[in-house]
Amino acid sequence: MAQNRGAWPSACQWPARSGDNRRLRAPASGAPPQPFLFASSPALSTPLSAAPDQILREVFGYEQFRGPQADIVEQVIAGGDALVLMPTGGGKSLCYQIPAIARQRAGHGVSVVVSPLIALMHDQVGALREAGVEAAFLNSTLDWQQTQDVERRMSRGEITMV
C-alpha cells in the first residue's frame, strides 16, 4: 500500500511496519480505541543529555511509560512531528512535556504548546510548576504587564514551556 508522507491518512490505510513509527489501528468492535500516531522524520541530530525515562521518574514520579508513550516521546525529542490521539487520561500531556523538558535542558529553547482551553492551560501550568518545571501561559486572562513578564522570561530562557 502506498505511503504518502506528510499527508493526512484516510481511515485505516497504514499497516504498522517494522522500523516505521507511524501507526494506525482500527479497533475491533467493542474494543477501546487504540492510540494513533502520525509522525514525520526526526529533525534533531544532537543528542540530549537527559534521558526521557529519567525525566519521567524525577519530574513526574512514574517508573515507566505506558503504551506508545516512549515511542512518541522519542520521536518528538528527536525534533519530529507527531499527532497523537489517545483517550482522556491516556497520557498525551507527557508526550510533549517530557520532550520539552529534555530539549530545554539541552539548550534548545522554549517549547510552545497550543491549547484551545484556558482552564486546561491553568491546570497544566499549575501541575508543571508543582513538579518544579518553569511553565507559563499566554491567553486572554493576562493583562498587558503579565503578558510582558511572560515574554521577557521566555526571551531569557527562564521558561521550559509556554
CSV table of N, CA and C in Angstrom, one decimal:
chain,number,residue,atom,x,y,z
A,1,MET,N,0.8,-1.2,0.0
A,1,MET,CA,0.0,0.0,0.0
A,1,MET,C,0.9,1.2,0.0
A,2,ALA,N,0.6,2.2,-0.8
A,2,ALA,CA,1.4,3.4,-0.9
A,2,ALA,C,1.3,4.3,0.3
A,3,GLN,N,2.4,4.8,0.7
A,3,GLN,CA,2.5,5.7,1.8
A,3,GLN,C,2.7,7.1,1.3
A,4,ASN,N,2.0,8.1,1.9
A,4,ASN,CA,2.1,9.5,1.4
A,4,ASN,C,2.6,10.3,2.6
A,5,ARG,N,3.9,10.4,2.8
A,5,ARG,CA,4.5,11.1,4.0
A,5,ARG,C,4.0,12.5,4.0
A,6,GLY,N,3.6,13.0,5.1
A,6,GLY,CA,3.2,14.4,5.3
A,6,GLY,C,1.8,14.7,5.0
A,7,ALA,N,1.1,13.7,4.4
A,7,ALA,CA,-0.4,13.9,4.1
A,7,ALA,C,-1.2,13.2,5.2
A,8,TRP,N,-2.4,13.7,5.4
A,8,TRP,CA,-3.3,13.1,6.4
A,8,TRP,C,-3.8,11.8,5.9
A,9,PRO,N,-3.9,10.8,6.7
A,9,PRO,CA,-4.2,9.4,6.3
A,9,PRO,C,-5.7,9.3,6.1
A,10,SER,N,-6.1,8.4,5.2
A,10,SER,CA,-7.5,8.0,5.1
A,10,SER,C,-7.7,7.0,6.1
A,11,ALA,N,-8.9,6.7,6.5
A,11,ALA,CA,-9.2,5.8,7.6
A,11,ALA,C,-8.5,4.4,7.3
A,12,CYS,N,-7.7,4.0,8.3
A,12,CYS,CA,-7.2,2.6,8.4
A,12,CYS,C,-6.4,2.2,7.1
A,13,GLN,N,-5.6,3.0,6.6
A,13,GLN,CA,-4.8,2.7,5.4
A,13,GLN,C,-3.4,2.2,5.7
A,14,TRP,N,-2.9,2.5,6.9
A,14,TRP,CA,-1.5,2.2,7.2
A,14,TRP,C,-1.3,1.0,8.0
A,15,PRO,N,-0.7,0.0,7.5
A,15,PRO,CA,-0.3,-1.1,8.4
A,15,PRO,C,0.9,-0.7,9.2
A,16,ALA,N,1.1,-1.2,10.4
A,16,ALA,CA,2.3,-1.0,11.2
A,16,ALA,C,3.4,-1.7,10.5
A,17,ARG,N,4.5,-1.1,10.2
A,17,ARG,CA,5.7,-1.7,9.6
A,17,ARG,C,6.8,-1.7,10.6
A,18,SER,N,7.6,-2.7,10.5
A,18,SER,CA,8.8,-2.7,11.3
A,18,SER,C,9.7,-1.6,11.0
A,19,GLY,N,10.2,-0.8,12.0
A,19,GLY,CA,11.0,0.3,11.7
A,19,GLY,C,10.3,1.6,11.4
A,20,ASP,N,9.0,1.5,11.2
A,20,ASP,CA,8.2,2.7,10.9
A,20,ASP,C,7.4,3.1,12.2
A,21,ASN,N,7.6,4.4,12.6
A,21,ASN,CA,6.9,4.8,13.8
A,21,ASN,C,5.5,5.4,13.6
A,22,ARG,N,5.0,5.3,12.4
A,22,ARG,CA,3.6,5.7,12.1
A,22,ARG,C,2.7,4.5,12.2
A,23,ARG,N,1.6,4.7,13.0
A,23,ARG,CA,0.7,3.6,13.2
A,23,ARG,C,-0.8,4.1,13.1
A,24,LEU,N,-1.6,3.2,12.5
A,24,LEU,CA,-3.0,3.5,12.5
A,24,LEU,C,-3.6,2.1,12.7
A,25,ARG,N,-4.5,2.0,13.7
A,25,ARG,CA,-5.1,0.8,14.1
A,25,ARG,C,-6.6,0.9,14.1
A,26,ALA,N,-7.3,0.0,13.5
A,26,ALA,CA,-8.7,0.0,13.6
A,26,ALA,C,-9.2,-0.9,14.7
A,27,PRO,N,-9.8,-0.4,15.7
A,27,PRO,CA,-10.2,-1.2,16.9
A,27,PRO,C,-11.3,-2.2,16.5
A,28,ALA,N,-11.2,-3.4,17.1
A,28,ALA,CA,-12.2,-4.4,16.9
A,28,ALA,C,-13.5,-3.9,17.6
A,29,SER,N,-14.6,-4.4,17.1
A,29,SER,CA,-15.9,-4.0,17.7
A,29,SER,C,-15.9,-4.1,19.2
A,30,GLY,N,-16.2,-3.0,19.9
A,30,GLY,CA,-16.3,-3.1,21.4
A,30,GLY,C,-15.0,-2.9,22.1
A,31,ALA,N,-13.9,-2.9,21.3
A,31,ALA,CA,-12.6,-2.7,21.9
A,31,ALA,C,-12.3,-1.2,22.2
A,32,PRO,N,-11.5,-0.8,23.2
A,32,PRO,CA,-11.2,0.6,23.4
A,32,PRO,C,-10.4,1.1,22.2
A,33,PRO,N,-10.5,2.4,21.9
A,33,PRO,CA,-9.8,3.0,20.8
A,33,PRO,C,-8.3,2.9,21.0
A,34,GLN,N,-7.6,2.6,20.0
A,34,GLN,CA,-6.1,2.5,20.0
A,34,GLN,C,-5.5,3.8,19.8
A,35,PRO,N,-4.3,4.1,20.4
A,35,PRO,CA,-3.6,5.3,20.2
A,35,PRO,C,-3.3,5.5,18.7
A,36,PHE,N,-3.2,6.7,18.3
A,36,PHE,CA,-2.9,7.0,16.9
A,36,PHE,C,-1.7,7.9,16.9
A,37,LEU,N,-0.7,7.6,16.1
A,37,LEU,CA,0.5,8.5,16.0
A,37,LEU,C,0.7,8.7,14.5
A,38,PHE,N,0.8,10.0,14.1
A,38,PHE,CA,1.2,10.3,12.8
A,38,PHE,C,2.4,11.2,12.9
A,39,ALA,N,3.6,10.7,12.4
A,39,ALA,CA,4.8,11.4,12.7
A,39,ALA,C,5.6,11.6,11.4
A,40,SER,N,6.4,12.7,11.4
A,40,SER,CA,7.3,12.9,10.3
A,40,SER,C,8.7,12.4,10.7
A,41,SER,N,9.6,12.6,9.8
A,41,SER,CA,11.0,12.2,10.1
A,41,SER,C,11.6,13.1,11.2
A,42,PRO,N,12.5,12.5,12.0
A,42,PRO,CA,13.2,13.3,13.0
A,42,PRO,C,14.1,14.4,12.4
A,43,ALA,N,14.2,15.6,13.1
A,43,ALA,CA,15.0,16.7,12.5
A,43,ALA,C,16.2,17.0,13.4
A,44,LEU,N,16.3,16.5,14.6
A,44,LEU,CA,17.3,16.9,15.5
A,44,LEU,C,18.4,15.9,15.6
A,45,SER,N,19.6,16.3,15.3
A,45,SER,CA,20.7,15.3,15.3
A,45,SER,C,21.5,15.3,16.5
A,46,THR,N,21.5,16.3,17.3
A,46,THR,CA,22.3,16.4,18.5
A,46,THR,C,21.6,15.6,19.6
A,47,PRO,N,22.4,14.8,20.3
A,47,PRO,CA,21.8,14.0,21.4
A,47,PRO,C,21.5,14.9,22.6
A,48,LEU,N,20.5,14.5,23.4
A,48,LEU,CA,20.1,15.3,24.5
A,48,LEU,C,20.7,14.6,25.8
A,49,SER,N,21.1,15.4,26.8
A,49,SER,CA,21.7,14.9,28.0
A,49,SER,C,20.7,14.1,28.9
A,50,ALA,N,19.5,14.6,29.0
A,50,ALA,CA,18.5,14.0,29.9
A,50,ALA,C,17.8,12.9,29.2
A,51,ALA,N,17.8,11.7,29.7
A,51,ALA,CA,17.1,10.6,29.1
A,51,ALA,C,15.6,10.8,29.5
A,52,PRO,N,14.7,10.4,28.5
A,52,PRO,CA,13.3,10.6,28.8
A,52,PRO,C,12.8,9.8,30.0
A,53,ASP,N,13.3,8.6,30.2
A,53,ASP,CA,12.9,7.8,31.4
A,53,ASP,C,13.3,8.4,32.7
A,54,GLN,N,14.5,9.1,32.7
A,54,GLN,CA,15.0,9.8,33.8
A,54,GLN,C,14.0,11.0,34.2
A,55,ILE,N,13.6,11.7,33.2
A,55,ILE,CA,12.7,12.8,33.4
A,55,ILE,C,11.3,12.3,33.9
A,56,LEU,N,10.9,11.2,33.3
A,56,LEU,CA,9.6,10.6,33.7
A,56,LEU,C,9.6,10.3,35.2
A,57,ARG,N,10.8,9.7,35.7
A,57,ARG,CA,10.9,9.3,37.1
A,57,ARG,C,11.1,10.6,38.0
A,58,GLU,N,12.1,11.4,37.7
A,58,GLU,CA,12.5,12.5,38.5
A,58,GLU,C,11.4,13.6,38.6
A,59,VAL,N,10.8,14.0,37.5
A,59,VAL,CA,9.9,15.1,37.5
A,59,VAL,C,8.5,14.7,37.7
A,60,PHE,N,8.0,13.6,37.1
A,60,PHE,CA,6.6,13.2,37.2
A,60,PHE,C,6.4,12.0,38.1
A,61,GLY,N,7.4,11.3,38.6
A,61,GLY,CA,7.2,10.3,39.6
A,61,GLY,C,6.7,8.9,39.0
A,62,TYR,N,6.8,8.7,37.7
A,62,TYR,CA,6.3,7.4,37.2
A,62,TYR,C,7.6,6.6,36.9
A,63,GLU,N,7.4,5.3,37.0
A,63,GLU,CA,8.5,4.4,36.8
A,63,GLU,C,8.7,4.0,35.3
A,64,GLN,N,7.6,4.0,34.6
A,64,GLN,CA,7.7,3.6,33.2
A,64,GLN,C,6.7,4.2,32.3
A,65,PHE,N,6.9,4.3,31.0
A,65,PHE,CA,6.0,4.8,30.1
A,65,PHE,C,4.8,3.8,29.9
A,66,ARG,N,3.7,4.3,29.5
A,66,ARG,CA,2.5,3.5,29.2
A,66,ARG,C,2.3,3.4,27.7
A,67,GLY,N,1.9,2.3,27.2
A,67,GLY,CA,1.5,2.1,25.8
A,67,GLY,C,2.6,2.7,24.8
A,68,PRO,N,2.2,3.5,23.9
A,68,PRO,CA,3.1,4.1,22.9
A,68,PRO,C,3.8,5.3,23.3
A,69,GLN,N,3.7,5.7,24.6
A,69,GLN,CA,4.3,7.0,25.0
A,69,GLN,C,5.8,7.1,24.7
A,70,ALA,N,6.6,6.0,25.0
A,70,ALA,CA,8.0,6.0,24.8
A,70,ALA,C,8.4,6.3,23.4
A,71,ASP,N,7.7,5.7,22.4
A,71,ASP,CA,7.9,5.9,21.0
A,71,ASP,C,7.6,7.3,20.6
A,72,ILE,N,6.5,7.8,21.1
A,72,ILE,CA,6.1,9.2,20.8
A,72,ILE,C,7.1,10.2,21.3
A,73,VAL,N,7.5,10.0,22.6
A,73,VAL,CA,8.4,10.9,23.2
A,73,VAL,C,9.7,10.9,22.5
A,74,GLU,N,10.2,9.8,22.1
A,74,GLU,CA,11.5,9.6,21.3
A,74,GLU,C,11.4,10.4,20.0
A,75,GLN,N,10.2,10.3,19.3
A,75,GLN,CA,10.0,11.0,18.0
A,75,GLN,C,10.1,12.5,18.2
A,76,VAL,N,9.4,13.0,19.2
A,76,VAL,CA,9.3,14.4,19.5
A,76,VAL,C,10.6,15.0,20.0
A,77,ILE,N,11.3,14.3,20.8
A,77,ILE,CA,12.6,14.7,21.3
A,77,ILE,C,13.6,14.8,20.1
A,78,ALA,N,13.5,13.9,19.2
A,78,ALA,CA,14.4,14.0,18.0
A,78,ALA,C,14.0,15.1,17.1
A,79,GLY,N,13.0,15.9,17.4
A,79,GLY,CA,12.6,17.0,16.5
A,79,GLY,C,11.5,16.7,15.5
A,80,GLY,N,11.0,15.5,15.5
A,80,GLY,CA,10.0,15.1,14.6
A,80,GLY,C,8.6,15.6,15.0
A,81,ASP,N,7.7,15.6,14.1
A,81,ASP,CA,6.3,16.0,14.4
A,81,ASP,C,5.5,14.8,14.8
A,82,ALA,N,4.5,15.0,15.5
A,82,ALA,CA,3.6,13.9,15.9
A,82,ALA,C,2.2,14.4,16.2
A,83,LEU,N,1.2,13.7,15.7
A,83,LEU,CA,-0.2,13.9,16.0
A,83,LEU,C,-0.6,12.7,16.8
A,84,VAL,N,-1.0,12.9,18.0
A,84,VAL,CA,-1.3,11.8,18.9
A,84,VAL,C,-2.7,11.9,19.4
A,85,LEU,N,-3.5,10.9,19.1
A,85,LEU,CA,-4.9,10.8,19.6
A,85,LEU,C,-5.0,9.6,20.6
A,86,MET,N,-5.3,10.0,21.8
A,86,MET,CA,-5.5,9.0,22.9
A,86,MET,C,-6.7,9.3,23.7
A,87,PRO,N,-7.3,8.4,24.4
A,87,PRO,CA,-8.5,8.7,25.2
A,87,PRO,C,-8.0,9.6,26.4
A,88,THR,N,-9.0,10.3,27.0
A,88,THR,CA,-8.8,11.1,28.2
A,88,THR,C,-8.1,10.2,29.2
A,89,GLY,N,-7.0,10.8,29.8
A,89,GLY,CA,-6.3,10.0,30.8
A,89,GLY,C,-5.2,9.1,30.2
A,90,GLY,N,-5.1,9.1,28.9
A,90,GLY,CA,-4.2,8.2,28.3
A,90,GLY,C,-2.7,8.6,28.3
A,91,GLY,N,-2.4,9.8,28.8
A,91,GLY,CA,-1.0,10.2,28.9
A,91,GLY,C,-0.5,11.1,27.8
A,92,LYS,N,-1.4,11.8,27.1
A,92,LYS,CA,-1.0,12.6,26.0
A,92,LYS,C,0.0,13.7,26.4
A,93,SER,N,-0.3,14.3,27.6
A,93,SER,CA,0.4,15.5,28.0
A,93,SER,C,1.9,15.2,28.2
A,94,LEU,N,2.2,14.0,28.8
A,94,LEU,CA,3.6,13.6,28.9
A,94,LEU,C,4.3,13.5,27.6
A,95,CYS,N,3.6,13.2,26.5
A,95,CYS,CA,4.2,13.1,25.2
A,95,CYS,C,4.8,14.4,24.7
A,96,TYR,N,4.4,15.5,25.2
A,96,TYR,CA,5.0,16.8,24.8
A,96,TYR,C,5.7,17.4,26.0
A,97,GLN,N,5.3,17.1,27.2
A,97,GLN,CA,6.0,17.7,28.3
A,97,GLN,C,7.4,17.2,28.5
A,98,ILE,N,7.6,15.9,28.4
A,98,ILE,CA,8.9,15.3,28.6
A,98,ILE,C,9.9,15.8,27.5
A,99,PRO,N,9.5,15.8,26.2
A,99,PRO,CA,10.4,16.3,25.2
A,99,PRO,C,10.7,17.8,25.4
A,100,ALA,N,9.8,18.6,25.9
A,100,ALA,CA,10.0,20.0,26.1
A,100,ALA,C,11.1,20.2,27.2
A,101,ILE,N,11.0,19.4,28.3
A,101,ILE,CA,12.0,19.4,29.4
A,101,ILE,C,13.3,19.0,28.9
A,102,ALA,N,13.4,17.9,28.2
A,102,ALA,CA,14.7,17.4,27.7
A,102,ALA,C,15.3,18.4,26.7
A,103,ARG,N,14.6,18.9,25.8
A,103,ARG,CA,15.1,19.9,24.8
A,103,ARG,C,15.6,21.2,25.5
A,104,GLN,N,14.8,21.6,26.5
A,104,GLN,CA,15.2,22.9,27.2
A,104,GLN,C,16.5,22.6,28.0
A,105,ARG,N,16.6,21.5,28.6
A,105,ARG,CA,17.8,21.2,29.4
A,105,ARG,C,19.0,21.1,28.5
A,106,ALA,N,18.8,20.7,27.3
A,106,ALA,CA,19.9,20.6,26.3
A,106,ALA,C,20.2,22.0,25.6
A,107,GLY,N,19.5,23.0,26.0
A,107,GLY,CA,19.7,24.3,25.4
A,107,GLY,C,19.0,24.6,24.1
A,108,HIS,N,17.9,23.8,23.9
A,108,HIS,CA,17.1,24.0,22.6
A,108,HIS,C,16.0,24.9,22.8
A,109,GLY,N,15.9,25.7,23.8
A,109,GLY,CA,14.9,26.8,24.0
A,109,GLY,C,13.6,26.4,24.5
A,110,VAL,N,12.6,27.3,24.4
A,110,VAL,CA,11.3,27.2,24.9
A,110,VAL,C,10.4,26.3,24.0
A,111,SER,N,9.6,25.5,24.5
A,111,SER,CA,8.6,24.8,23.7
A,111,SER,C,7.2,25.5,23.8
A,112,VAL,N,6.6,25.6,22.7
A,112,VAL,CA,5.3,26.3,22.7
A,112,VAL,C,4.2,25.2,22.5
A,113,VAL,N,3.2,25.2,23.4
A,113,VAL,CA,2.1,24.3,23.4
A,113,VAL,C,0.9,25.1,23.1
A,114,VAL,N,0.1,24.7,22.1
A,114,VAL,CA,-1.1,25.3,21.8
A,114,VAL,C,-2.3,24.6,22.3
A,115,SER,N,-3.1,25.2,23.1
A,115,SER,CA,-4.3,24.6,23.7
A,115,SER,C,-5.5,25.5,23.5
A,116,PRO,N,-6.6,25.0,23.2
A,116,PRO,CA,-7.8,25.8,23.0
A,116,PRO,C,-8.6,26.1,24.2
A,117,LEU,N,-8.2,25.5,25.3
A,117,LEU,CA,-8.9,25.6,26.6
A,117,LEU,C,-8.1,26.3,27.7
A,118,ILE,N,-8.6,27.5,28.1
A,118,ILE,CA,-7.9,28.3,29.1
A,118,ILE,C,-7.9,27.5,30.4
A,119,ALA,N,-8.9,26.8,30.8
A,119,ALA,CA,-8.9,26.0,32.0
A,119,ALA,C,-7.8,24.9,32.0
A,120,LEU,N,-7.6,24.3,30.8
A,120,LEU,CA,-6.6,23.3,30.7
A,120,LEU,C,-5.2,23.9,30.8
A,121,MET,N,-5.0,25.1,30.2
A,121,MET,CA,-3.7,25.8,30.4
A,121,MET,C,-3.4,26.0,31.8
A,122,HIS,N,-4.4,26.6,32.6
A,122,HIS,CA,-4.2,26.8,34.0
A,122,HIS,C,-3.8,25.5,34.8
A,123,ASP,N,-4.6,24.5,34.5
A,123,ASP,CA,-4.4,23.2,35.2
A,123,ASP,C,-3.0,22.6,34.9
A,124,GLN,N,-2.6,22.6,33.6
A,124,GLN,CA,-1.3,22.0,33.3
A,124,GLN,C,-0.1,22.8,33.7
A,125,VAL,N,-0.2,24.2,33.6
A,125,VAL,CA,0.9,25.0,34.1
A,125,VAL,C,1.0,24.9,35.6
A,126,GLY,N,-0.1,24.8,36.3
A,126,GLY,CA,-0.1,24.7,37.7
A,126,GLY,C,0.6,23.4,38.1
A,127,ALA,N,0.2,22.3,37.4
A,127,ALA,CA,0.8,21.0,37.7
A,127,ALA,C,2.3,20.9,37.4
A,128,LEU,N,2.7,21.5,36.3
A,128,LEU,CA,4.1,21.6,35.9
A,128,LEU,C,4.9,22.4,37.0
A,129,ARG,N,4.4,23.5,37.4
A,129,ARG,CA,5.1,24.3,38.4
A,129,ARG,C,5.2,23.5,39.7
A,130,GLU,N,4.2,22.8,40.1
A,130,GLU,CA,4.3,21.9,41.3
A,130,GLU,C,5.4,20.9,41.2
A,131,ALA,N,5.6,20.4,39.9
A,131,ALA,CA,6.6,19.4,39.7
A,131,ALA,C,8.0,20.0,39.5
A,132,GLY,N,8.1,21.4,39.6
A,132,GLY,CA,9.4,22.0,39.5
A,132,GLY,C,9.8,22.5,38.1
A,133,VAL,N,8.8,22.5,37.2
A,133,VAL,CA,9.1,22.9,35.8
A,133,VAL,C,8.6,24.3,35.6
A,134,GLU,N,9.5,25.1,35.1
A,134,GLU,CA,9.1,26.5,34.8
A,134,GLU,C,8.2,26.5,33.6
A,135,ALA,N,7.0,26.9,33.8
A,135,ALA,CA,6.0,26.9,32.7
A,135,ALA,C,5.1,28.2,32.9
A,136,ALA,N,4.5,28.6,31.8
A,136,ALA,CA,3.7,29.8,31.9
A,136,ALA,C,2.6,29.6,30.7
A,137,PHE,N,1.7,30.5,30.7
A,137,PHE,CA,0.7,30.5,29.6
A,137,PHE,C,0.5,32.0,29.2
A,138,LEU,N,0.1,32.1,28.0
A,138,LEU,CA,-0.3,33.4,27.4
A,138,LEU,C,-1.7,33.2,26.9
A,139,ASN,N,-2.6,34.0,27.4
A,139,ASN,CA,-4.0,33.9,27.0
A,139,ASN,C,-4.7,35.2,27.4
A,140,SER,N,-6.0,35.3,27.1
A,140,SER,CA,-6.8,36.5,27.4
A,140,SER,C,-7.0,36.8,28.8
A,141,THR,N,-6.7,35.9,29.7
A,141,THR,CA,-6.8,36.2,31.2
A,141,THR,C,-5.7,37.1,31.7
A,142,LEU,N,-4.6,37.2,31.0
A,142,LEU,CA,-3.5,38.0,31.4
A,142,LEU,C,-3.6,39.5,31.0
A,143,ASP,N,-3.2,40.4,31.9
A,143,ASP,CA,-3.2,41.8,31.5
A,143,ASP,C,-1.9,42.1,30.8
A,144,TRP,N,-1.7,43.3,30.3
A,144,TRP,CA,-0.6,43.6,29.5
A,144,TRP,C,0.7,43.4,30.2
A,145,GLN,N,0.8,43.8,31.5
A,145,GLN,CA,2.0,43.6,32.3
A,145,GLN,C,2.4,42.1,32.5
A,146,GLN,N,1.4,41.3,32.8
A,146,GLN,CA,1.6,39.9,32.9
A,146,GLN,C,2.1,39.3,31.6
A,147,THR,N,1.6,39.7,30.5
A,147,THR,CA,2.0,39.2,29.2
A,147,THR,C,3.4,39.6,28.9
A,148,GLN,N,3.8,40.8,29.2
A,148,GLN,CA,5.2,41.3,29.0
A,148,GLN,C,6.1,40.5,29.9
A,149,ASP,N,5.7,40.2,31.1
A,149,ASP,CA,6.6,39.4,32.0
A,149,ASP,C,6.9,38.0,31.5
A,150,VAL,N,5.8,37.3,31.0
A,150,VAL,CA,6.0,36.0,30.4
A,150,VAL,C,6.9,36.1,29.2
A,151,GLU,N,6.7,37.1,28.3
A,151,GLU,CA,7.5,37.3,27.1
A,151,GLU,C,9.0,37.5,27.5
A,152,ARG,N,9.2,38.3,28.5
A,152,ARG,CA,10.6,38.6,29.0
A,152,ARG,C,11.3,37.3,29.5
A,153,ARG,N,10.5,36.6,30.3
A,153,ARG,CA,11.0,35.3,30.8
A,153,ARG,C,11.3,34.3,29.7
A,154,MET,N,10.5,34.3,28.7
A,154,MET,CA,10.7,33.4,27.5
A,154,MET,C,12.0,33.8,26.8
A,155,SER,N,12.2,35.1,26.6
A,155,SER,CA,13.4,35.6,25.8
A,155,SER,C,14.7,35.3,26.6
A,156,ARG,N,14.6,35.3,27.9
A,156,ARG,CA,15.8,35.0,28.8
A,156,ARG,C,16.0,33.5,28.9
A,157,GLY,N,15.1,32.7,28.4
A,157,GLY,CA,15.3,31.2,28.5
A,157,GLY,C,14.9,30.7,29.9
A,158,GLU,N,14.1,31.4,30.7
A,158,GLU,CA,13.7,31.0,32.0
A,158,GLU,C,12.5,30.1,32.0
A,159,ILE,N,11.9,29.9,30.9
A,159,ILE,CA,10.7,29.1,30.8
A,159,ILE,C,10.9,27.9,30.0
A,160,THR,N,10.5,26.7,30.4
A,160,THR,CA,10.6,25.5,29.6
A,160,THR,C,9.5,25.4,28.6
A,161,MET,N,8.3,25.7,29.1
A,161,MET,CA,7.1,25.6,28.2
A,161,MET,C,6.2,26.8,28.4
A,162,VAL,N,5.6,27.2,27.3
A,162,VAL,CA,4.6,28.2,27.4
A,162,VAL,C,3.4,27.8,26.5
